[in-house]
Amino acid sequence: MQPDKKYTEGLKDMDAAVPARPDKNAEKEAWYTEFFIENHLDYYTYPDHAATPEQVKFMVYPEREERYYPCSDRMFDAIMNRDQSAFIQEKYRQVY
């Protein structure tokens, strides 16, 4: 069975040689990838819901190999470090 072209046409543009994060830590890489997938920010996982890489580049203009995430650097760092600080707990309470 062939995959649906609608979901695979952008995959040829992916550069598998370029890592998601420069630190090369497998656990961090998985957590980083999960962040984008879980929050429906990954175009290749959710092509009907997420902006294409070209659309993000047009709107945000990230540096080379930089990924856009719609939260503050402080929030992103807390999530990536699995920080259970008062800061992140308060932000979750505000949402839920």
PDB file of N, CA and C in Angstrom:
ATOM      1  N   MET A   1       0.845  -1.180   0.000  1.00  0.00           N
ATOM      2  CA  MET A   1       0.000   0.000   0.000  1.00  0.00           C
ATOM      3  C   MET A   1       0.892   1.246   0.000  1.00  0.00           C
ATOM      4  N   GLN A   2       0.650   2.155  -0.911  1.00  0.00           N
ATOM      5  CA  GLN A   2       1.417   3.386  -1.013  1.00  0.00           C
ATOM      6  C   GLN A   2       0.832   4.454  -0.096  1.00  0.00           C
ATOM      7  N   PRO A   3       1.697   5.251   0.565  1.00  0.00           N
ATOM      8  CA  PRO A   3       1.178   6.326   1.406  1.00  0.00           C
ATOM      9  C   PRO A   3       0.485   7.394   0.573  1.00  0.00           C
ATOM     10  N   ASP A   4      -0.452   8.085   1.194  1.00  0.00           N
ATOM     11  CA  ASP A   4      -1.193   9.148   0.535  1.00  0.00           C
ATOM     12  C   ASP A   4      -0.224  10.264   0.136  1.00  0.00           C
ATOM     13  N   LYS A   5      -0.202  10.619  -1.145  1.00  0.00           N
ATOM     14  CA  LYS A   5       0.721  11.638  -1.651  1.00  0.00           C
ATOM     15  C   LYS A   5       0.542  12.958  -0.907  1.00  0.00           C
ATOM     16  N   LYS A   6      -0.677  13.274  -0.525  1.00  0.00           N
ATOM     17  CA  LYS A   6      -0.963  14.519   0.185  1.00  0.00           C
ATOM     18  C   LYS A   6      -0.115  14.646   1.450  1.00  0.00           C
ATOM     19  N   TYR A   7       0.191  13.513   2.093  1.00  0.00           N
ATOM     20  CA  TYR A   7       0.929  13.534   3.349  1.00  0.00           C
ATOM     21  C   TYR A   7       2.421  13.314   3.175  1.00  0.00           C
ATOM     22  N   THR A   8       2.868  12.948   1.994  1.00  0.00           N
ATOM     23  CA  THR A   8       4.289  12.639   1.816  1.00  0.00           C
ATOM     24  C   THR A   8       4.997  13.564   0.842  1.00  0.00           C
ATOM     25  N   GLU A   9       4.290  14.421   0.143  1.00  0.00           N
ATOM     26  CA  GLU A   9       4.945  15.223  -0.880  1.00  0.00           C
ATOM     27  C   GLU A   9       6.006  16.160  -0.324  1.00  0.00           C
ATOM     28  N   GLY A  10       5.851  16.663   0.897  1.00  0.00           N
ATOM     29  CA  GLY A  10       6.845  17.560   1.486  1.00  0.00           C
ATOM     30  C   GLY A  10       8.030  16.849   2.093  1.00  0.00           C
ATOM     31  N   LEU A  11       7.957  15.536   2.246  1.00  0.00           N
ATOM     32  CA  LEU A  11       9.028  14.802   2.900  1.00  0.00           C
ATOM     33  C   LEU A  11      10.328  14.809   2.108  1.00  0.00           C
ATOM     34  N   LYS A  12      10.243  14.924   0.808  1.00  0.00           N
ATOM     35  CA  LYS A  12      11.463  14.937   0.010  1.00  0.00           C
ATOM     36  C   LYS A  12      12.330  16.146   0.332  1.00  0.00           C
ATOM     37  N   ASP A  13      11.737  17.198   0.890  1.00  0.00           N
ATOM     38  CA  ASP A  13      12.478  18.408   1.222  1.00  0.00           C
ATOM     39  C   ASP A  13      13.176  18.326   2.577  1.00  0.00           C
ATOM     40  N   MET A  14      12.858  17.296   3.357  1.00  0.00           N
ATOM     41  CA  MET A  14      13.463  17.161   4.673  1.00  0.00           C
ATOM     42  C   MET A  14      14.924  16.753   4.530  1.00  0.00           C
ATOM     43  N   ASP A  15      15.778  17.342   5.316  1.00  0.00           N
ATOM     44  CA  ASP A  15      17.192  17.008   5.307  1.00  0.00           C
ATOM     45  C   ASP A  15      17.478  16.129   6.511  1.00  0.00           C
ATOM     46  N   ALA A  16      17.535  14.821   6.292  1.00  0.00           N
ATOM     47  CA  ALA A  16      17.727  13.879   7.384  1.00  0.00           C
ATOM     48  C   ALA A  16      19.094  14.026   8.028  1.00  0.00           C
ATOM     49  N   ALA A  17      20.043  14.651   7.345  1.00  0.00           N
ATOM     50  CA  ALA A  17      21.380  14.818   7.904  1.00  0.00           C
ATOM     51  C   ALA A  17      21.438  15.944   8.924  1.00  0.00           C
ATOM     52  N   VAL A  18      20.413  16.795   8.967  1.00  0.00           N
ATOM     53  CA  VAL A  18      20.406  17.924   9.895  1.00  0.00           C
ATOM     54  C   VAL A  18      19.626  17.537  11.142  1.00  0.00           C
ATOM     55  N   PRO A  19      20.285  17.531  12.305  1.00  0.00           N
ATOM     56  CA  PRO A  19      19.588  17.152  13.535  1.00  0.00           C
ATOM     57  C   PRO A  19      18.625  18.238  13.989  1.00  0.00           C
ATOM     58  N   ALA A  20      17.631  17.847  14.771  1.00  0.00           N
ATOM     59  CA  ALA A  20      16.665  18.813  15.295  1.00  0.00           C
ATOM     60  C   ALA A  20      17.336  19.756  16.279  1.00  0.00           C
ATOM     61  N   ARG A  21      18.223  19.229  17.110  1.00  0.00           N
ATOM     62  CA  ARG A  21      18.924  20.024  18.118  1.00  0.00           C
ATOM     63  C   ARG A  21      20.405  19.669  18.080  1.00  0.00           C
ATOM     64  N   PRO A  22      21.267  20.619  18.310  1.00  0.00           N
ATOM     65  CA  PRO A  22      22.697  20.345  18.204  1.00  0.00           C
ATOM     66  C   PRO A  22      23.291  19.516  19.338  1.00  0.00           C
ATOM     67  N   ASP A  23      22.601  19.314  20.445  1.00  0.00           N
ATOM     68  CA  ASP A  23      23.217  18.623  21.582  1.00  0.00           C
ATOM     69  C   ASP A  23      23.317  17.109  21.401  1.00  0.00           C
ATOM     70  N   LYS A  24      22.618  16.536  20.455  1.00  0.00           N
ATOM     71  CA  LYS A  24      22.696  15.116  20.100  1.00  0.00           C
ATOM     72  C   LYS A  24      22.313  14.149  21.220  1.00  0.00           C
ATOM     73  N   ASN A  25      21.631  14.600  22.227  1.00  0.00           N
ATOM     74  CA  ASN A  25      21.181  13.744  23.312  1.00  0.00           C
ATOM     75  C   ASN A  25      19.870  13.097  22.876  1.00  0.00           C
ATOM     76  N   ALA A  26      19.840  11.765  22.783  1.00  0.00           N
ATOM     77  CA  ALA A  26      18.672  11.059  22.244  1.00  0.00           C
ATOM     78  C   ALA A  26      17.404  11.338  23.041  1.00  0.00           C
ATOM     79  N   GLU A  27      17.500  11.372  24.351  1.00  0.00           N
ATOM     80  CA  GLU A  27      16.317  11.643  25.173  1.00  0.00           C
ATOM     81  C   GLU A  27      15.798  13.055  24.941  1.00  0.00           C
ATOM     82  N   LYS A  28      16.701  14.022  24.867  1.00  0.00           N
ATOM     83  CA  LYS A  28      16.278  15.406  24.595  1.00  0.00           C
ATOM     84  C   LYS A  28      15.711  15.535  23.191  1.00  0.00           C
ATOM     85  N   GLU A  29      16.327  14.843  22.234  1.00  0.00           N
ATOM     86  CA  GLU A  29      15.826  14.863  20.859  1.00  0.00           C
ATOM     87  C   GLU A  29      14.384  14.352  20.804  1.00  0.00           C
ATOM     88  N   ALA A  30      14.126  13.248  21.507  1.00  0.00           N
ATOM     89  CA  ALA A  30      12.775  12.669  21.524  1.00  0.00           C
ATOM     90  C   ALA A  30      11.787  13.626  22.188  1.00  0.00           C
ATOM     91  N   TRP A  31      12.180  14.238  23.287  1.00  0.00           N
ATOM     92  CA  TRP A  31      11.313  15.180  24.001  1.00  0.00           C
ATOM     93  C   TRP A  31      11.028  16.405  23.133  1.00  0.00           C
ATOM     94  N   TYR A  32      12.048  16.891  22.448  1.00  0.00           N
ATOM     95  CA  TYR A  32      11.922  18.039  21.547  1.00  0.00           C
ATOM     96  C   TYR A  32      10.952  17.716  20.407  1.00  0.00           C
ATOM     97  N   THR A  33      11.126  16.551  19.796  1.00  0.00           N
ATOM     98  CA  THR A  33      10.242  16.122  18.709  1.00  0.00           C
ATOM     99  C   THR A  33       8.813  15.971  19.213  1.00  0.00           C
ATOM    100  N   GLU A  34       8.653  15.372  20.376  1.00  0.00           N
ATOM    101  CA  GLU A  34       7.326  15.178  20.962  1.00  0.00           C
ATOM    102  C   GLU A  34       6.625  16.509  21.218  1.00  0.00           C
ATOM    103  N   PHE A  35       7.383  17.524  21.644  1.00  0.00           N
ATOM    104  CA  PHE A  35       6.803  18.849  21.876  1.00  0.00           C
ATOM    105  C   PHE A  35       6.111  19.358  20.617  1.00  0.00           C
ATOM    106  N   PHE A  36       6.775  19.264  19.476  1.00  0.00           N
ATOM    107  CA  PHE A  36       6.196  19.761  18.230  1.00  0.00           C
ATOM    108  C   PHE A  36       5.042  18.891  17.744  1.00  0.00           C
ATOM    109  N   ILE A  37       5.148  17.596  17.914  1.00  0.00           N
ATOM    110  CA  ILE A  37       4.068  16.706  17.489  1.00  0.00           C
ATOM    111  C   ILE A  37       2.856  16.864  18.399  1.00  0.00           C
ATOM    112  N   GLU A  38       3.061  16.807  19.695  1.00  0.00           N
ATOM    113  CA  GLU A  38       1.964  16.889  20.668  1.00  0.00           C
ATOM    114  C   GLU A  38       1.191  18.202  20.568  1.00  0.00           C
ATOM    115  N   ASN A  39       1.882  19.274  20.221  1.00  0.00           N
ATOM    116  CA  ASN A  39       1.244  20.584  20.118  1.00  0.00           C
ATOM    117  C   ASN A  39       0.806  20.931  18.700  1.00  0.00           C
ATOM    118  N   HIS A  40       0.771  19.920  17.841  1.00  0.00           N
ATOM    119  CA  HIS A  40       0.314  20.068  16.457  1.00  0.00           C
ATOM    120  C   HIS A  40       1.074  21.177  15.714  1.00  0.00           C
ATOM    121  N   LEU A  41       2.389  21.233  15.944  1.00  0.00           N
ATOM    122  CA  LEU A  41       3.225  22.237  15.288  1.00  0.00           C
ATOM    123  C   LEU A  41       4.073  21.640  14.170  1.00  0.00           C
ATOM    124  N   ASP A  42       4.031  20.324  14.019  1.00  0.00           N
ATOM    125  CA  ASP A  42       4.856  19.644  13.037  1.00  0.00           C
ATOM    126  C   ASP A  42       4.060  19.417  11.759  1.00  0.00           C
ATOM    127  N   TYR A  43       4.460  20.099  10.698  1.00  0.00           N
ATOM    128  CA  TYR A  43       3.740  20.001   9.428  1.00  0.00           C
ATOM    129  C   TYR A  43       3.724  18.579   8.880  1.00  0.00           C
ATOM    130  N   TYR A  44       4.813  17.859   9.040  1.00  0.00           N
ATOM    131  CA  TYR A  44       4.908  16.529   8.451  1.00  0.00           C
ATOM    132  C   TYR A  44       4.033  15.513   9.176  1.00  0.00           C
ATOM    133  N   THR A  45       3.663  15.797  10.414  1.00  0.00           N
ATOM    134  CA  THR A  45       2.756  14.940  11.164  1.00  0.00           C
ATOM    135  C   THR A  45       1.306  15.382  10.967  1.00  0.00           C
ATOM    136  N   TYR A  46       1.085  16.690  10.917  1.00  0.00           N
ATOM    137  CA  TYR A  46      -0.268  17.255  10.789  1.00  0.00           C
ATOM    138  C   TYR A  46      -0.327  18.246   9.629  1.00  0.00           C
ATOM    139  N   PRO A  47      -0.216  17.782   8.397  1.00  0.00           N
ATOM    140  CA  PRO A  47      -0.191  18.716   7.269  1.00  0.00           C
ATOM    141  C   PRO A  47      -1.484  19.512   7.094  1.00  0.00           C
ATOM    142  N   ASP A  48      -2.583  19.015   7.624  1.00  0.00           N
ATOM    143  CA  ASP A  48      -3.847  19.755   7.511  1.00  0.00           C
ATOM    144  C   ASP A  48      -4.032  20.789   8.611  1.00  0.00           C
ATOM    145  N   HIS A  49      -3.162  20.785   9.619  1.00  0.00           N
ATOM    146  CA  HIS A  49      -3.340  21.674  10.768  1.00  0.00           C
ATOM    147  C   HIS A  49      -2.163  22.617  11.011  1.00  0.00           C
ATOM    148  N   ALA A  50      -0.986  22.239  10.591  1.00  0.00           N
ATOM    149  CA  ALA A  50       0.207  23.047  10.858  1.00  0.00           C
ATOM    150  C   ALA A  50       0.664  23.762   9.595  1.00  0.00           C
ATOM    151  N   ALA A  51       1.302  24.886   9.796  1.00  0.00           N
ATOM    152  CA  ALA A  51       1.834  25.641   8.669  1.00  0.00           C
ATOM    153  C   ALA A  51       3.002  24.888   8.039  1.00  0.00           C
ATOM    154  N   THR A  52       3.180  25.069   6.746  1.00  0.00           N
ATOM    155  CA  THR A  52       4.323  24.460   6.078  1.00  0.00           C
ATOM    156  C   THR A  52       5.591  25.181   6.549  1.00  0.00           C
ATOM    157  N   PRO A  53       6.738  24.535   6.414  1.00  0.00           N
ATOM    158  CA  PRO A  53       7.986  25.222   6.773  1.00  0.00           C
ATOM    159  C   PRO A  53       8.147  26.539   6.012  1.00  0.00           C
ATOM    160  N   GLU A  54       7.713  26.582   4.769  1.00  0.00           N
ATOM    161  CA  GLU A  54       7.813  27.810   3.974  1.00  0.00           C
ATOM    162  C   GLU A  54       6.918  28.911   4.543  1.00  0.00           C
ATOM    163  N   GLN A  55       5.712  28.557   5.002  1.00  0.00           N
ATOM    164  CA  GLN A  55       4.814  29.543   5.599  1.00  0.00           C
ATOM    165  C   GLN A  55       5.403  30.101   6.895  1.00  0.00           C
ATOM    166  N   VAL A  56       5.986  29.228   7.701  1.00  0.00           N
ATOM    167  CA  VAL A  56       6.602  29.683   8.959  1.00  0.00           C
ATOM    168  C   VAL A  56       7.773  30.609   8.650  1.00  0.00           C
ATOM    169  N   LYS A  57       8.589  30.237   7.676  1.00  0.00           N
ATOM    170  CA  LYS A  57       9.732  31.081   7.305  1.00  0.00           C
ATOM    171  C   LYS A  57       9.267  32.453   6.837  1.00  0.00           C
ATOM    172  N   PHE A  58       8.154  32.498   6.125  1.00  0.00           N
ATOM    173  CA  PHE A  58       7.621  33.769   5.642  1.00  0.00           C
ATOM    174  C   PHE A  58       7.114  34.645   6.786  1.00  0.00           C
ATOM    175  N   MET A  59       6.430  34.026   7.757  1.00  0.00           N
ATOM    176  CA  MET A  59       5.820  34.782   8.856  1.00  0.00           C
ATOM    177  C   MET A  59       6.803  35.112   9.977  1.00  0.00           C
ATOM    178  N   VAL A  60       7.711  34.213  10.287  1.00  0.00           N
ATOM    179  CA  VAL A  60       8.553  34.351  11.471  1.00  0.00           C
ATOM    180  C   VAL A  60      10.005  34.653  11.131  1.00  0.00           C
ATOM    181  N   TYR A  61      10.470  34.201  10.021  1.00  0.00           N
ATOM    182  CA  TYR A  61      11.846  34.330   9.573  1.00  0.00           C
ATOM    183  C   TYR A  61      12.843  33.786  10.601  1.00  0.00           C
ATOM    184  N   PRO A  62      12.773  32.482  10.845  1.00  0.00           N
ATOM    185  CA  PRO A  62      13.722  31.870  11.783  1.00  0.00           C
ATOM    186  C   PRO A  62      15.122  31.774  11.169  1.00  0.00           C
ATOM    187  N   GLU A  63      16.121  31.697  12.032  1.00  0.00           N
ATOM    188  CA  GLU A  63      17.493  31.483  11.569  1.00  0.00           C
ATOM    189  C   GLU A  63      17.598  30.069  10.995  1.00  0.00           C
ATOM    190  N   ARG A  64      18.696  29.765  10.337  1.00  0.00           N
ATOM    191  CA  ARG A  64      18.896  28.437   9.733  1.00  0.00           C
ATOM    192  C   ARG A  64      18.740  27.347  10.787  1.00  0.00           C
ATOM    193  N   GLU A  65      17.926  26.367  10.466  1.00  0.00           N
ATOM    194  CA  GLU A  65      17.652  25.192  11.308  1.00  0.00           C
ATOM    195  C   GLU A  65      16.943  25.523  12.620  1.00  0.00           C
ATOM    196  N   GLU A  66      16.488  26.751  12.797  1.00  0.00           N
ATOM    197  CA  GLU A  66      15.747  27.132  14.000  1.00  0.00           C
ATOM    198  C   GLU A  66      14.277  26.792  13.791  1.00  0.00           C
ATOM    199  N   ARG A  67      13.619  26.297  14.838  1.00  0.00           N
ATOM    200  CA  ARG A  67      12.193  25.965  14.751  1.00  0.00           C
ATOM    201  C   ARG A  67      11.398  26.980  15.550  1.00  0.00           C
ATOM    202  N   TYR A  68      10.234  27.335  15.043  1.00  0.00           N
ATOM    203  CA  TYR A  68       9.351  28.277  15.724  1.00  0.00           C
ATOM    204  C   TYR A  68       8.486  27.536  16.733  1.00  0.00           C
ATOM    205  N   TYR A  69       8.369  28.073  17.917  1.00  0.00           N
ATOM    206  CA  TYR A  69       7.438  27.562  18.922  1.00  0.00           C
ATOM    207  C   TYR A  69       6.692  28.757  19.500  1.00  0.00           C
ATOM    208  N   PRO A  70       5.362  28.654  19.623  1.00  0.00           N
ATOM    209  CA  PRO A  70       4.535  29.795  20.033  1.00  0.00           C
ATOM    210  C   PRO A  70       4.440  29.971  21.547  1.00  0.00           C
ATOM    211  N   CYS A  71       5.583  30.101  22.184  1.00  0.00           N
ATOM    212  CA  CYS A  71       5.614  30.405  23.611  1.00  0.00           C
ATOM    213  C   CYS A  71       6.918  31.134  23.901  1.00  0.00           C
ATOM    214  N   SER A  72       7.027  31.673  25.096  1.00  0.00           N
ATOM    215  CA  SER A  72       8.244  32.400  25.452  1.00  0.00           C
ATOM    216  C   SER A  72       9.427  31.441  25.566  1.00  0.00           C
ATOM    217  N   ASP A  73      10.614  31.980  25.466  1.00  0.00           N
ATOM    218  CA  ASP A  73      11.810  31.156  25.655  1.00  0.00           C
ATOM    219  C   ASP A  73      11.824  30.547  27.050  1.00  0.00           C
ATOM    220  N   ARG A  74      11.366  31.310  28.032  1.00  0.00           N
ATOM    221  CA  ARG A  74      11.330  30.808  29.400  1.00  0.00           C
ATOM    222  C   ARG A  74      10.404  29.592  29.514  1.00  0.00           C
ATOM    223  N   MET A  75       9.239  29.668  28.886  1.00  0.00           N
ATOM    224  CA  MET A  75       8.294  28.549  28.916  1.00  0.00           C
ATOM    225  C   MET A  75       8.864  27.350  28.162  1.00  0.00           C
ATOM    226  N   PHE A  76       9.433  27.592  26.984  1.00  0.00           N
ATOM    227  CA  PHE A  76       9.999  26.506  26.195  1.00  0.00           C
ATOM    228  C   PHE A  76      11.121  25.808  26.970  1.00  0.00           C
ATOM    229  N   ASP A  77      11.993  26.579  27.589  1.00  0.00           N
ATOM    230  CA  ASP A  77      13.088  25.987  28.374  1.00  0.00           C
ATOM    231  C   ASP A  77      12.549  25.179  29.547  1.00  0.00           C
ATOM    232  N   ALA A  78      11.516  25.689  30.199  1.00  0.00           N
ATOM    233  CA  ALA A  78      10.919  24.952  31.329  1.00  0.00           C
ATOM    234  C   ALA A  78      10.323  23.623  30.850  1.00  0.00           C
ATOM    235  N   ILE A  79       9.657  23.645  29.699  1.00  0.00           N
ATOM    236  CA  ILE A  79       9.074  22.415  29.158  1.00  0.00           C
ATOM    237  C   ILE A  79      10.176  21.441  28.750  1.00  0.00           C
ATOM    238  N   MET A  80      11.180  21.930  28.040  1.00  0.00           N
ATOM    239  CA  MET A  80      12.259  21.054  27.574  1.00  0.00           C
ATOM    240  C   MET A  80      13.059  20.457  28.737  1.00  0.00           C
ATOM    241  N   ASN A  81      13.188  21.211  29.813  1.00  0.00           N
ATOM    242  CA  ASN A  81      13.934  20.724  30.979  1.00  0.00           C
ATOM    243  C   ASN A  81      13.048  19.985  31.966  1.00  0.00           C
ATOM    244  N   ARG A  82      11.762  19.851  31.622  1.00  0.00           N
ATOM    245  CA  ARG A  82      10.785  19.177  32.488  1.00  0.00           C
ATOM    246  C   ARG A  82      10.797  19.786  33.889  1.00  0.00           C
ATOM    247  N   ASP A  83      10.863  21.093  33.879  1.00  0.00           N
ATOM    248  CA  ASP A  83      10.940  21.875  35.113  1.00  0.00           C
ATOM    249  C   ASP A  83       9.559  21.974  35.754  1.00  0.00           C
ATOM    250  N   GLN A  84       9.447  21.561  36.981  1.00  0.00           N
ATOM    251  CA  GLN A  84       8.176  21.633  37.713  1.00  0.00           C
ATOM    252  C   GLN A  84       8.128  22.883  38.588  1.00  0.00           C
ATOM    253  N   SER A  85       8.715  23.967  38.111  1.00  0.00           N
ATOM    254  CA  SER A  85       8.808  25.210  38.878  1.00  0.00           C
ATOM    255  C   SER A  85       7.439  25.840  39.100  1.00  0.00           C
ATOM    256  N   ALA A  86       7.421  26.786  40.020  1.00  0.00           N
ATOM    257  CA  ALA A  86       6.191  27.529  40.282  1.00  0.00           C
ATOM    258  C   ALA A  86       5.736  28.258  39.014  1.00  0.00           C
ATOM    259  N   PHE A  87       6.682  28.731  38.218  1.00  0.00           N
ATOM    260  CA  PHE A  87       6.361  29.433  36.975  1.00  0.00           C
ATOM    261  C   PHE A  87       5.512  28.560  36.053  1.00  0.00           C
ATOM    262  N   ILE A  88       5.993  27.374  35.759  1.00  0.00           N
ATOM    263  CA  ILE A  88       5.264  26.512  34.815  1.00  0.00           C
ATOM    264  C   ILE A  88       3.969  26.000  35.423  1.00  0.00           C
ATOM    265  N   GLN A  89       3.959  25.714  36.705  1.00  0.00           N
ATOM    266  CA  GLN A  89       2.733  25.256  37.359  1.00  0.00           C
ATOM    267  C   GLN A  89       1.652  26.341  37.304  1.00  0.00           C
ATOM    268  N   GLU A  90       2.046  27.587  37.516  1.00  0.00           N
ATOM    269  CA  GLU A  90       1.090  28.700  37.452  1.00  0.00           C
ATOM    270  C   GLU A  90       0.541  28.868  36.037  1.00  0.00           C
ATOM    271  N   LYS A  91       1.389  28.729  35.041  1.00  0.00           N
ATOM    272  CA  LYS A  91       0.936  28.855  33.647  1.00  0.00           C
ATOM    273  C   LYS A  91      -0.066  27.749  33.299  1.00  0.00           C
ATOM    274  N   TYR A  92       0.192  26.535  33.765  1.00  0.00           N
ATOM    275  CA  TYR A  92      -0.765  25.450  33.534  1.00  0.00           C
ATOM    276  C   TYR A  92      -2.083  25.722  34.242  1.00  0.00           C
ATOM    277  N   ARG A  93      -2.019  26.227  35.463  1.00  0.00           N
ATOM    278  CA  ARG A  93      -3.273  26.548  36.202  1.00  0.00           C
ATOM    279  C   ARG A  93      -4.083  27.619  35.472  1.00  0.00           C
ATOM    280  N   GLN A  94      -3.414  28.577  34.877  1.00  0.00           N
ATOM    281  CA  GLN A  94      -4.113  29.637  34.137  1.00  0.00           C
ATOM    282  C   GLN A  94      -4.880  29.066  32.932  1.00  0.00           C
ATOM    283  N   VAL A  95      -4.330  28.060  32.321  1.00  0.00           N
ATOM    284  CA  VAL A  95      -4.957  27.451  31.141  1.00  0.00           C
ATOM    285  C   VAL A  95      -6.069  26.480  31.521  1.00  0.00           C
ATOM    286  N   TYR A  96      -5.838  25.690  32.553  1.00  0.00           N
ATOM    287  CA  TYR A  96      -6.807  24.661  32.933  1.00  0.00           C
ATOM    288  C   TYR A  96      -7.567  25.124  34.092  1.00  0.00           C
TER     289      TYR A  96
END
